[in-house]
Coordinates of C-alpha atoms in Angstrom, one line a residue:
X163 CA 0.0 0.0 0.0
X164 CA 1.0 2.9 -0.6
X165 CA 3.0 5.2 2.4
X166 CA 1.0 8.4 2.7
X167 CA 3.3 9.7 5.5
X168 CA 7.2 9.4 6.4
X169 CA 6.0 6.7 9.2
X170 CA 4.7 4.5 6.5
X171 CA 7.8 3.4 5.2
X172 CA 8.5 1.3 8.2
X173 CA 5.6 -0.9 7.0
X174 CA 5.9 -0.5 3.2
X175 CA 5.7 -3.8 1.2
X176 CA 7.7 -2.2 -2.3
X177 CA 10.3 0.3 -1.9
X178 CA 13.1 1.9 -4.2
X179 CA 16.3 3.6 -2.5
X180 CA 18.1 5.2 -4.9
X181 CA 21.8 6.6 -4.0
X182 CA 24.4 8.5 -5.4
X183 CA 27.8 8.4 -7.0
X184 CA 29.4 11.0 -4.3
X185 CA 27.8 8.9 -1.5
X186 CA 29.2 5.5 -2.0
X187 CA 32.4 5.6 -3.9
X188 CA 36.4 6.8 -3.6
X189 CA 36.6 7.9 -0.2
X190 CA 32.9 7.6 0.6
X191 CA 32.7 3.7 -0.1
X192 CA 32.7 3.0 3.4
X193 CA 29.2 3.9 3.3
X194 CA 28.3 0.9 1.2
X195 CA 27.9 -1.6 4.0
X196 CA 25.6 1.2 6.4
X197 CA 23.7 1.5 3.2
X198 CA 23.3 -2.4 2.8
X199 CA 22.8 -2.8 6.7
X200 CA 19.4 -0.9 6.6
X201 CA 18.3 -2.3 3.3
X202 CA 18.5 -6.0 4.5
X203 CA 16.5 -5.0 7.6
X204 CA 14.0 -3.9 5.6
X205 CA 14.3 -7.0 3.4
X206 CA 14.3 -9.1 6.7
X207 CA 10.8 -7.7 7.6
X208 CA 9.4 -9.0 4.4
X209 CA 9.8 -6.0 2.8
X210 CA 10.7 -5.9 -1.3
X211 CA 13.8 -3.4 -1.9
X212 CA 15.0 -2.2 -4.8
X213 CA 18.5 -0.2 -4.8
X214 CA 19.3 1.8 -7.9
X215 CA 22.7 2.6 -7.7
X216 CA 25.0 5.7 -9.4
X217 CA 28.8 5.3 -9.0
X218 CA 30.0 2.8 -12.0
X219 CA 32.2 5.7 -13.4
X220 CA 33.2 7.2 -10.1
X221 CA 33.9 3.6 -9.4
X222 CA 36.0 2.4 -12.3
X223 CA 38.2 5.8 -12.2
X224 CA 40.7 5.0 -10.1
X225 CA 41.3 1.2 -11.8
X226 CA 42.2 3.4 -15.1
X227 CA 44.5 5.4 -13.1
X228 CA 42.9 8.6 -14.2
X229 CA 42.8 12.1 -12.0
X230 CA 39.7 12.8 -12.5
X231 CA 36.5 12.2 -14.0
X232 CA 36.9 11.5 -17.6
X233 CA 35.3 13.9 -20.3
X234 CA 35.0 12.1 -23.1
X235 CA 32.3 9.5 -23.8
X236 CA 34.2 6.7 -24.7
X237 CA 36.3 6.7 -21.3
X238 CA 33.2 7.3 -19.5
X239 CA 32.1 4.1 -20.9
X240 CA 35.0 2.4 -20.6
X241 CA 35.2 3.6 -16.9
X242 CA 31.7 2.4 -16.5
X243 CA 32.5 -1.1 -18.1
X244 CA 35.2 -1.6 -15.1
X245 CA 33.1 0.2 -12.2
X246 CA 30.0 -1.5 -12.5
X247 CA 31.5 -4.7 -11.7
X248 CA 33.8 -3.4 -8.8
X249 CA 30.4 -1.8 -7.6
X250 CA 28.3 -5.0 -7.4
X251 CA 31.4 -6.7 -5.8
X252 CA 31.1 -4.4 -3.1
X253 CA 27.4 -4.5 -2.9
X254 CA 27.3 -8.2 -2.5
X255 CA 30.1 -8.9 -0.1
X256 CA 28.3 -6.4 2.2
X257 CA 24.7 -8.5 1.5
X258 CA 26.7 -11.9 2.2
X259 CA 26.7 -11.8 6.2
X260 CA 22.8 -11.1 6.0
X261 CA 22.4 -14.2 3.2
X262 CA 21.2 -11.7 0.9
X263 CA 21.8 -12.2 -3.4
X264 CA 21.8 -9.4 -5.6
X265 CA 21.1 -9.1 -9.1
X266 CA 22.5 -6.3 -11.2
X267 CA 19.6 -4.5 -13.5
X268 CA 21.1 -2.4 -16.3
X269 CA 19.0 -0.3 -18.1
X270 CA 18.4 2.7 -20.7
X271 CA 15.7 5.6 -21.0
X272 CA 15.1 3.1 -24.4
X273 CA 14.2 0.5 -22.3
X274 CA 12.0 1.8 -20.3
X275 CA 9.9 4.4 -23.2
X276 CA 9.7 1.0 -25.3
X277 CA 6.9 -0.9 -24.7
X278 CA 8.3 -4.3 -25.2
X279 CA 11.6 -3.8 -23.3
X280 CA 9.7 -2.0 -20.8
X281 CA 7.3 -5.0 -19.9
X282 CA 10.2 -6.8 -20.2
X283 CA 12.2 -5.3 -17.6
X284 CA 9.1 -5.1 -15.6
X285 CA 9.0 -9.0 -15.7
X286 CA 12.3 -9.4 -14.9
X287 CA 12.0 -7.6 -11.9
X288 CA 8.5 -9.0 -10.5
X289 CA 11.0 -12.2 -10.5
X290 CA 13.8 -11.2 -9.6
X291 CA 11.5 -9.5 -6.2
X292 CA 9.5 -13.0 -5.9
X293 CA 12.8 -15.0 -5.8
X294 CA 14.1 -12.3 -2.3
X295 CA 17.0 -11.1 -4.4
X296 CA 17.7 -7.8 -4.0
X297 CA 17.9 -5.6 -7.5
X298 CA 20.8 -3.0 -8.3
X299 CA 19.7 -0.7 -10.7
X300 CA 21.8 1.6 -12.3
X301 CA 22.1 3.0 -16.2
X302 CA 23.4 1.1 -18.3
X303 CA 26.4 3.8 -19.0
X304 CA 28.5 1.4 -21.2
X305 CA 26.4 1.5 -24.1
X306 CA 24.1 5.2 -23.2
X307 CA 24.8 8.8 -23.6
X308 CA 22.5 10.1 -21.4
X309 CA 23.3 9.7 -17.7
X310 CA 23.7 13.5 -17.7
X311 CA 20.0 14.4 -18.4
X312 CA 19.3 11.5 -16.1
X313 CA 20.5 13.7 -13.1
X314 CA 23.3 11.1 -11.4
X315 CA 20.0 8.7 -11.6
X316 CA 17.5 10.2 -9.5
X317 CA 15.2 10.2 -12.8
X318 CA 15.6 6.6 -12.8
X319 CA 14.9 6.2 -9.6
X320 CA 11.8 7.7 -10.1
X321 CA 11.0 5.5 -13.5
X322 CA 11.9 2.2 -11.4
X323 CA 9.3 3.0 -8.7
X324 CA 6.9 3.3 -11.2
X325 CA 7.7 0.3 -13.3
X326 CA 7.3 -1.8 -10.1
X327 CA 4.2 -0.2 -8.6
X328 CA 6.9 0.6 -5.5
X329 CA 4.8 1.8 -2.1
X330 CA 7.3 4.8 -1.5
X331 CA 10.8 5.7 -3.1
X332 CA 13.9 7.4 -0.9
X333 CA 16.1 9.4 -2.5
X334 CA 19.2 10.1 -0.9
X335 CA 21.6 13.1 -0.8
X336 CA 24.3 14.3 0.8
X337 CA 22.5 16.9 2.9
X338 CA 19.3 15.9 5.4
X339 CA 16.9 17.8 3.8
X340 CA 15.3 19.8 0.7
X341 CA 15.6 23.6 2.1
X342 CA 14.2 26.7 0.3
X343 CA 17.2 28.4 -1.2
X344 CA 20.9 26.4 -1.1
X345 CA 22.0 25.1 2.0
X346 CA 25.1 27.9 2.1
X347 CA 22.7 30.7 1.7
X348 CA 21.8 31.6 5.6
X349 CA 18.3 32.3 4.8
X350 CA 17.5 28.8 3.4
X351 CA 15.1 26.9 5.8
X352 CA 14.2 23.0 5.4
X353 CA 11.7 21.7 3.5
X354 CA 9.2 18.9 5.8
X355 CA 6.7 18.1 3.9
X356 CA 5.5 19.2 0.0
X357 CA 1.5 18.6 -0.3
X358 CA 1.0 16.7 -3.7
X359 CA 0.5 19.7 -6.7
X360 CA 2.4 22.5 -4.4
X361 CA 3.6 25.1 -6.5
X362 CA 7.5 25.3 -5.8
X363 CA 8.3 28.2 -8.6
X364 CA 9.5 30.1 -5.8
X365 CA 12.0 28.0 -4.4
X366 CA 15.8 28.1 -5.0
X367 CA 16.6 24.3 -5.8
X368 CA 19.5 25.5 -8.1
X369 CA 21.2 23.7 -11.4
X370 CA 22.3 20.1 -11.6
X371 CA 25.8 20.4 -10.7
X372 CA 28.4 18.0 -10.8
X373 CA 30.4 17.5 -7.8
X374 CA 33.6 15.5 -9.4
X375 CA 32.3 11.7 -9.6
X376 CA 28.4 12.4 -10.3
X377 CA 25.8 14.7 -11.5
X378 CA 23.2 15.9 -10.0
X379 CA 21.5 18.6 -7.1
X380 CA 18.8 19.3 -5.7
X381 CA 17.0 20.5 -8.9
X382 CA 17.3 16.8 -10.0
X383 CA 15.9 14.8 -7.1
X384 CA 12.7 17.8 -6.7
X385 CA 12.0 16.9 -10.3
X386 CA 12.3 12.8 -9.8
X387 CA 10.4 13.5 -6.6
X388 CA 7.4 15.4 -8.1
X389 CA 7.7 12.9 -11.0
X390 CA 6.9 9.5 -8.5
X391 CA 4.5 11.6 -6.3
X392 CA 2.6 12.8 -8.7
X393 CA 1.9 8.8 -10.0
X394 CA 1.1 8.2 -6.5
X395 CA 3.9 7.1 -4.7
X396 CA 5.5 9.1 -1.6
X397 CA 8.9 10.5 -1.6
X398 CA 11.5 11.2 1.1
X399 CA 14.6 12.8 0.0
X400 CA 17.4 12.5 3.2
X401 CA 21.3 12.0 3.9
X402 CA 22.5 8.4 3.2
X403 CA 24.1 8.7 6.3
X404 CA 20.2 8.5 7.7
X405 CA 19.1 5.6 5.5
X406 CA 18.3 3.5 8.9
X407 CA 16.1 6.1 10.4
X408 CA 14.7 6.7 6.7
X409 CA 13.8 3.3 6.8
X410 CA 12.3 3.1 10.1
X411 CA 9.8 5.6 9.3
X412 CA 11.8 8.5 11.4
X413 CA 10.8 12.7 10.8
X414 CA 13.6 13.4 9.0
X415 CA 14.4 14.9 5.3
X416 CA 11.9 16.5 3.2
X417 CA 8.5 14.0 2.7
X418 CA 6.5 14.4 -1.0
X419 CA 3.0 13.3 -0.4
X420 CA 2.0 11.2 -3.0
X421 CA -0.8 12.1 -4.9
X422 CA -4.6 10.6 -4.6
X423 CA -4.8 8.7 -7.5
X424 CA -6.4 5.1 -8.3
X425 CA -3.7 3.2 -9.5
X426 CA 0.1 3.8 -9.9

C-alpha cells in the first residue's frame, strides 16, 4: 500500500532507495555496508527493496588510473564497463553476512519508453522481487549517452518506482533535507513536507551540478520527486548517512505526499 506519510515506510511492502555516486564511492565507499545494513533489515521484515545505484564511473576511475573524471564518452564508458563490476562486488560482499543475493539490473531511457523492453524489464523484476533477491539498478552507461540528463540517476529512480508499482521511493543526498534556497545561503530553511500539486516556482533548488564523480543537485531529485508523487507514490529525500532512520519511518528529510490517485 501505498506510504502516505514518512512513518509509513516502516511498513511499506515495495520500496526503491536510490543513492548517489558522491555517496558511495572513492573515499565515501565506506558507506556501502551502512547502506546495505538498513536495506537488508527492511528486506528481513518481508519488505521488497529495490536499490538503484549511481557510482559505476566514479567507481571504475581510479582502476584506469585517471585524476579525475573523464570527459570524453568513450572513457566514460569504458570507466563504466570496469566500475560497475567493482560496484556489485562491493554490494554483495556487504549482503553476504545477511544471506542476501543481488542481481545487477542495467538499463536505458530506451528500455524503459519502449513498450516491449519496458514490460520486459518489468517481468524481470517482478521475478527477480519473488525470488528475495535484491535488484541494483543503475544506467546502463557502457552503451548510453544520457546519464547527464538522467541527473546522477535520481530520474531513474523515479522510473523504477513506477515500473514496479513501488509503495514509497527514498532518495538520498548528501545533505538531510530539501531547504528553500541552497544550504550555504543563511536564509535557506528546510523543506518537511511538499503537499502533492504544491507550487515550488518560488523556491531556489538551483542547477544540476556535478560534484567530481556524479551529476546531479537538488533541482534533479525535486524533479524525480514530483515525477513519482505525482503517480502516487511518496517520496522522502534524506542524507544516506540517515538511510536506517529513513527506513524506520523517522521525521527526517523532506516528505512528498503522493498524490490521490487510483492506481500507480
Amino acid at each position: 500500500m501505498t506510504a502516505r506519510a514518512r512513518a509509513d515506510l516502516a511498513t511499506a511492502e515495495r520500496i526503491v532507495v536510490k543513492v548517489g555516486s558522491s555517496s558511495i564511492s572513492g573515499d565515501s565507499a565506506w558507506r556501502i555496508p551502512l547502506i546495505v545494513d538498513a536495506l537488508a533489515a527492511a528486506h528481513a521484515r518481508g519488505a521488497e527493496v529495490v536499490l538503484v545505484s549511481s557510482g559505476a564511473i566514479a567507481t571504475g576511475i581510479p582502476f584506469l588510473r585517471l585524476d579525475a573524471r573523464p570527459t570524453d564518452l568513450a572513457t566514460q564508458q569504458a570507466a563504466a564497463a570496469v566500475g560497475q563490476n567493482y560496484l556489485i562486488y562491493r554490494y554483495q560482499e556487504a549482503l553476504r553476512p545477511h544471506a542476501i543475493v543481488s542481481g545487477q539490473v542495467l538499463l536505458t531511457t530506451n528500455d524503459l519508453e519502449n513498450a516491449t523492453s519496458r514490460s520486459n524489464a518489468k517481468r524481470a523484476m517482478e521475478r527477480l522481487l519473488a525470488l528475495r533477491v535484491l535488484p541494483i539498478v543503475n544506467e546502463n552507461d557502457t552503451v548510453a549517452t544520457q546519464e547527464i540528463r538522467f541527473g546522477d540517476n535520481d530520474r531513474l529512480g523515479a522510473l523504477v518506482a513506477q515500473l514496479i508499482g513501488a509503495d514509497a521511493l527514498v532518495l538520498l543526498s548528501d545533505v538531510e533535507s530539501l531547504y528553500t534556497k541552497p544550504p550555504s545561503d543563511p536564509d535557506a530553511t528546510p523543506l518537511d513536507v511538499i503537499p502533492a500539486g504544491s507550487d515550488l516556482s518560488g523556491l531556489e533548488f538551483g542547477a544540476s551540478v556535478v560534484n567530481g564523480v556524479g551529476t546531479g543537485g537538488a533541482a534533479t531529485k525535486v524533479s524525480a520527486a514530483r515525477l513519482a508523487a505525482a503517480s502516487g507514490i511518496g517520496v522522502l529525500v534524506t542524507s544516506a548517512d540517515l538511510i536506517e532512520e529513513a527506513l524506520s519511518g523517522s521525521d527526517i528529510g523532506t516528505w512528498f505526499e503522493p498524490a490521490d490517485v487510483t492506481q500507480h
